[in-house]
Tab-separated table of C-alpha atoms in Angstrom:
chain	number	residue	atom	x	y	z
A	92	UNK	CA	0.000	0.000	0.000
A	93	UNK	CA	1.686	3.193	-1.174
A	94	UNK	CA	0.182	6.426	0.064
A	95	UNK	CA	-0.193	9.125	-2.586
A	96	UNK	CA	0.944	11.799	-0.138
A	97	UNK	CA	4.530	10.723	-0.714
A	98	UNK	CA	4.883	8.330	2.213
A	99	UNK	CA	6.612	4.993	1.607
A	100	UNK	CA	4.687	1.760	1.394
A	101	UNK	CA	2.900	0.653	4.559
A	102	UNK	CA	3.575	-2.994	3.720
A	103	UNK	CA	7.090	-2.765	5.156
A	104	UNK	CA	5.636	-1.551	8.481
A	105	UNK	CA	3.295	-4.506	8.823
A	106	UNK	CA	5.996	-6.909	7.634
A	107	UNK	CA	8.279	-5.616	10.402
A	108	UNK	CA	5.476	-6.235	12.920
A	109	UNK	CA	5.042	-9.783	11.604
A	110	UNK	CA	8.636	-10.603	12.562
A	111	UNK	CA	8.074	-9.799	16.249
A	112	UNK	CA	8.467	-12.711	18.655
A	113	UNK	CA	5.317	-14.079	20.259
A	114	UNK	CA	4.355	-16.903	22.587
A	115	UNK	CA	4.081	-20.119	20.520
A	116	UNK	CA	4.621	-17.877	17.475
A	117	UNK	CA	0.886	-17.221	17.727
A	118	UNK	CA	1.173	-13.640	16.433
A	119	UNK	CA	-1.999	-12.520	18.255
A	120	UNK	CA	-2.113	-9.099	16.630
A	121	UNK	CA	-3.955	-7.383	13.885
A	122	UNK	CA	-3.467	-3.809	12.743
A	123	UNK	CA	-6.406	-1.906	11.335
A	124	UNK	CA	-5.371	1.248	9.513
A	125	UNK	CA	-6.786	4.160	7.583
A	126	UNK	CA	-5.122	6.812	5.478
A	127	UNK	CA	-6.107	10.381	4.792
A	128	UNK	CA	-6.651	9.325	1.176
A	129	UNK	CA	-9.924	7.668	2.243
A	130	UNK	CA	-11.643	10.354	4.345
A	131	UNK	CA	-14.564	8.133	5.469
A	132	UNK	CA	-12.271	5.386	6.804
A	133	UNK	CA	-9.923	7.951	8.318
A	134	UNK	CA	-12.835	9.606	10.160
A	135	UNK	CA	-13.955	6.247	11.584
A	136	UNK	CA	-10.425	5.574	12.820
A	137	UNK	CA	-10.078	9.078	14.228
A	138	UNK	CA	-13.349	8.613	16.143
A	139	UNK	CA	-11.771	5.630	17.944
A	140	UNK	CA	-9.339	7.956	19.711
A	141	UNK	CA	-9.981	9.811	22.926
A	142	UNK	CA	-11.124	13.376	22.247
A	143	UNK	CA	-7.869	15.030	23.289
A	144	UNK	CA	-5.871	12.972	20.782
A	145	UNK	CA	-8.363	13.565	17.973
A	146	UNK	CA	-7.532	17.284	17.921
A	147	UNK	CA	-4.013	16.723	16.667
A	148	UNK	CA	-4.111	13.165	15.231
A	149	UNK	CA	-6.349	14.494	12.458
A	150	UNK	CA	-3.117	15.830	10.903
A	151	UNK	CA	-1.491	12.393	10.594
A	152	UNK	CA	-1.331	10.712	7.193
A	153	UNK	CA	-2.055	7.275	8.681
A	154	UNK	CA	-3.809	6.075	11.817
A	155	UNK	CA	-3.573	2.436	12.907
A	156	UNK	CA	-5.077	0.522	15.806
A	157	UNK	CA	-3.533	-2.657	17.124
A	158	UNK	CA	-5.916	-5.371	18.255
A	159	UNK	CA	-5.006	-8.372	20.395
A	160	UNK	CA	-6.525	-11.837	20.092
A	161	UNK	CA	-6.506	-12.970	23.716
A	162	UNK	CA	-6.866	-16.721	23.121
A	163	UNK	CA	-4.310	-18.924	21.369
A	164	UNK	CA	-5.230	-19.808	17.784
A	165	UNK	CA	-3.972	-23.395	18.150
A	166	UNK	CA	-5.787	-24.308	21.377
A	167	UNK	CA	-8.365	-21.649	22.145
A	168	UNK	CA	-6.878	-21.337	25.635
A	169	UNK	CA	-6.208	-17.892	27.138
A	170	UNK	CA	-2.939	-16.318	26.059
A	171	UNK	CA	-1.727	-14.304	29.028
A	172	UNK	CA	1.133	-12.985	26.882
A	173	UNK	CA	-1.047	-11.590	24.088
A	174	UNK	CA	-0.828	-7.906	25.035
A	175	UNK	CA	2.928	-8.177	25.555
A	176	UNK	CA	3.252	-9.813	22.132
A	177	UNK	CA	1.146	-7.107	20.498
A	178	UNK	CA	3.420	-4.534	22.149
A	179	UNK	CA	6.459	-6.209	20.594
A	180	UNK	CA	4.817	-6.132	17.164
A	181	UNK	CA	3.858	-2.483	17.632
A	182	UNK	CA	7.444	-1.651	18.612
A	183	UNK	CA	8.783	-3.367	15.483
A	184	UNK	CA	6.282	-1.390	13.439
A	185	UNK	CA	7.329	1.843	15.155
A	186	UNK	CA	11.037	1.157	14.595
A	187	UNK	CA	10.412	0.523	10.902
A	188	UNK	CA	8.340	3.696	10.653
A	189	UNK	CA	11.122	5.677	12.325
A	190	UNK	CA	13.655	4.211	9.895
A	191	UNK	CA	11.440	5.385	7.018
A	192	UNK	CA	11.060	8.871	8.517
A	193	UNK	CA	7.343	8.514	9.255
A	194	UNK	CA	7.336	10.270	12.603
A	195	UNK	CA	6.953	7.203	14.823
A	196	UNK	CA	8.867	8.863	17.687
A	197	UNK	CA	5.710	10.867	18.381
A	198	UNK	CA	4.471	7.637	19.931
A	199	UNK	CA	1.317	5.632	20.487
A	200	UNK	CA	-2.063	7.113	21.376
A	201	UNK	CA	-4.762	5.981	23.745
A	202	UNK	CA	-7.800	4.651	21.981
A	203	UNK	CA	-11.241	5.322	23.396
A	204	UNK	CA	-11.420	1.940	25.086
A	205	UNK	CA	-11.427	-1.768	24.478
A	206	UNK	CA	-13.860	-3.713	22.429
A	207	UNK	CA	-15.025	-7.267	22.883
A	208	UNK	CA	-16.375	-9.666	20.298
A	209	UNK	CA	-16.805	-13.325	19.652
A	210	UNK	CA	-14.673	-14.897	16.965
A	211	UNK	CA	-16.161	-16.621	13.927
A	212	UNK	CA	-16.476	-19.899	15.845
A	213	UNK	CA	-18.541	-18.251	18.585
A	214	UNK	CA	-15.817	-18.675	21.219
A	215	UNK	CA	-15.217	-15.909	23.730
A	216	UNK	CA	-12.007	-14.825	22.093
A	217	UNK	CA	-11.852	-11.232	23.243
A	218	UNK	CA	-10.235	-8.779	20.886
A	219	UNK	CA	-9.317	-5.646	22.784
A	220	UNK	CA	-8.195	-2.384	21.268
A	221	UNK	CA	-4.640	-2.087	22.464
A	222	UNK	CA	-3.171	1.148	21.108
A	223	UNK	CA	-3.674	3.567	18.290
A	224	UNK	CA	-0.617	4.645	16.342
A	225	UNK	CA	-0.170	7.611	14.005
A	226	UNK	CA	2.248	8.051	11.159
A	227	UNK	CA	3.075	10.788	8.772
A	228	UNK	CA	5.764	13.304	8.091
A	229	UNK	CA	6.863	14.613	11.478
A	230	UNK	CA	6.045	18.207	10.630
A	231	UNK	CA	2.418	17.376	9.755
A	232	UNK	CA	1.646	15.882	13.157
A	233	UNK	CA	4.012	17.911	15.331
A	234	UNK	CA	2.568	21.288	14.370
A	235	UNK	CA	-0.557	20.601	16.405
A	236	UNK	CA	1.014	18.396	19.045
A	237	UNK	CA	2.974	20.921	21.086
A	238	UNK	CA	2.768	19.095	24.425
A	239	UNK	CA	5.175	16.451	23.104
A	240	UNK	CA	7.847	19.120	22.897
A	241	UNK	CA	7.950	19.653	26.654
A	242	UNK	CA	10.468	17.859	28.830
A	243	UNK	CA	9.041	14.766	30.489
A	244	UNK	CA	10.188	13.598	33.880
A	245	UNK	CA	10.513	9.846	34.471
A	246	UNK	CA	8.906	8.304	37.537
A	247	UNK	CA	11.297	8.395	40.491
A	248	UNK	CA	9.323	6.790	43.321
A	249	UNK	CA	7.527	3.515	43.863
A	250	UNK	CA	8.274	-0.127	43.079
A	251	UNK	CA	8.578	0.451	39.325
A	252	UNK	CA	10.737	3.581	39.527
A	253	UNK	CA	13.806	1.699	38.292
A	254	UNK	CA	13.707	-0.168	34.983
A	255	UNK	CA	15.558	-3.150	36.475
A	256	UNK	CA	16.455	-4.533	39.892
A	257	UNK	CA	18.342	-7.544	41.252
A	258	UNK	CA	16.680	-10.729	42.450
């Protein structure tokens, strides 16, 4: 999928995500995306975001939402690693986008909340909206996303204040 606005093919982004490690190589992710070139689809995707993110994400060339399948495909049993695995795929996608100059360092967005559905077989295989991701030339998104330009302070107190600890 090549976007007319001059962005490189999106196929390489989703291929990078496909190479992410996952429990049992289950690859419990799906990415749903919309480009500005299809205004109706883009509007539907934009409406999935929380209101505060909609104000500036409307300037992105591409919006994508990652969805996690929470049960293993091979057994139907719960996959307690699914969200972690989706995060790995999303990181691979973001790294590829950054390498292509698509503005991935602006980061993931909060979607308006999870969804639940039954899979085709009727099993309670919950698919939850995990994160929304925006891509586009950095200048297009950054112009209306000023809060990202402020210095952020990392957490310094509490049990998770350090990224690693012994034993």
